[in-house]
Amino acid sequence: MSHDNGPSLWSTFSAGLWRENPIFAIVIGLCPTMAVTNTVTNALVMGVATAFVLMGSSAMVSALRKVTPGPVRITIYIIIIATFVSAVDWALAALLPLAHKQLGAFISLIVVNCIILGRAEAFAARNPVLPSVLDALGMAAGFTLAMLMISTPREILGSGTLLGLPLFGPRFEPWVIMVLPPGGFLTMATELTILAWWRHRSAERQALAEAT
Amino acid sequence: MDDLVWIFANASVINNFTLAYFLGLCPFFGVTNRIDTAFRLGVANLFTLLITSLSATLLDRYVLVHAPYLQLISYIVVIAGTVQFVEMAIKKLSPALFRALGIDLPLITTNGAILGLALFQSSKGYGLVQGLVYALGAGVGLTLAMVIMAGLREEIEFAPISKLLRGVALNFFVAGMLSLAFMGFAGLFAKG
Amino acid sequence: MSAPEPTSATLIGTLTLAGLLSGLVLVGVFQSTKPLIAANRAAAMEAAVTRVVPGAVKAASYERVDGKVRASQVAVGASSDKPMAYAGLDKAGKVVGYAIPAEGPGFMDTIRVLYGYVPGAGTIVGMEVLDSRETPGLGDKIYKDADFVANFKKLDSKPEIVGKKKGTKSKPNEIDFITGATISSKAIVKILNGSAAQWAEPLAAGATPTQGKQP
């Protein structure tokens, strides 16, 4: 990724969106993905908070990459990340108290989201500031996209609402299990299976096209 | 004030850290292909949880009352230190286990369950003993979940299952079923 | 990282610098958001107090020390290491009742409630669930079911609250359980009974409007 005339800025951004999507392709950063996806609103707030932390810490790590001594770099990354997370935590508590109450400790737990430390170590530490921020933005967008893909069916089936607005008539009996913890695992499992099937099918088609 | 039995049951089975709070999913899926590794990593986690709980209580009592804004940073630094300590202890006591756990050992630092424990016990206002019981419950719960998961996966390995489902998706299905089963513990202490 | 091996002094220096900078940022953000966060908490708690104590428009904090109730310096809604209660004040500043936070084990996790209480007669005049993770569609009826919540508009807490099967309550100290959420209903009764027993005598003896300024 870090050749001299490396990939274009667009492809740096778009990698995280789908091809290297942190949730569906690399399967990291799972804790918040499952824990806060019982409603779409929670997933969105979590996505924005994570995006802020990811971009801020990537920019800092990248800007300081020439003066960060190797042996203590992880400690410094963690200090940077924890600082951003604390700031986001208080900002949310001050500005959006209801959303903050819903997400609870999971805002603080962004610190241990593997995506953030992973991007700091794998990308931001070896690239200039602009690509690092774009990479962070792409990863955060991919993360949010994945959380939306999980939270939308969970909220629609589990509460019969979308963004808090009722979708069905009063006779709709919600699948309560979908908003409970098992629903998170099962939704994720179903979507991973669909993705595997889709990849399998396109691989088969490609093989067929090459053969003819 | 919650009593100790409720705290223990709550942390270990009713609200199992992995199956209900989704904390520490990476090691949960990472090391649960064999029962003995899963059990040993569970015990390593348990020790880390106990030491973290103790340190977090002391931090809360003596440092954070004066500087509440340091909460997150001080917790994570203490956890990183604790993990380093547990790592050294295991290396000394059982080099074989140290090799078997490999990368999963230092990664305990980024295990959400540890930081989650420190944050939850502080927000619930637990004292020293309550905190330790909470940590014990959380550790036992983590170990239990990992060992059961590993047992299931060892069996499934030889089951005739579609190639599409194999791998991550199947693990999520199994974890979902396990999570569903653990919901049966709800209401354990509200009866009567 | 092909730079020459850094010395220990460089490492310690860098870490100290990083710590200092991060501390500076943290204190800055913390100080600027703190008043807003405290105001949010106070507003949320005060609103809850006025909902569970009919007639109240303001709240003042009280704490229980050694079986006596006294005015507290802790702001409304802020955390304290002592058991707290909030007096509901009417427009004239007269105490019309107390709102008491209480908690205990529920079906899924600890339930936190706030209930309005008039000392002396020991009447519960309102109840609101502050925090719970009860099952959606079943246990969450403890705050979503209007019939259940209405049980607590006028309820004797003496000698103790007794739960009955839906539609069979007859005495002033009885409530109707929710069909299908008996465990969550029982949990609420247990929490209220436990808390009311602790507060009844201290509150009946009257609060000592002591030490320092009233909040």
XYZ file of C-alpha atoms in Angstrom, chain A residues 9-10 22 28 37 54-55 59 65 90 93 98 101 108 110 116 121 126 135 138 147 151 159-160 164 205 212:
27
model
C -6.670 8.700 -2.971
C -10.067 7.400 -4.044
C -13.589 -4.228 8.750
C -12.689 -7.275 13.579
C -27.148 -2.549 16.698
C -10.615 6.881 14.027
C -9.936 9.969 11.914
C -4.228 11.957 11.750
C 5.059 9.010 12.848
C -18.034 13.874 27.327
C -22.950 13.327 27.363
C -30.270 10.498 25.657
C -27.447 6.984 28.080
C -15.712 4.254 26.329
C -14.324 2.323 21.519
C -8.668 1.813 15.517
C -0.380 0.366 13.280
C 3.591 4.496 7.531
C -8.164 5.518 4.957
C -13.195 4.794 4.430
C -23.622 -1.639 11.475
C -29.234 -2.842 12.779
C -39.467 -3.670 17.284
C -41.458 -3.105 14.091
C -38.064 4.866 16.044
C -19.424 -17.447 -12.911
C -15.565 -20.537 -22.529
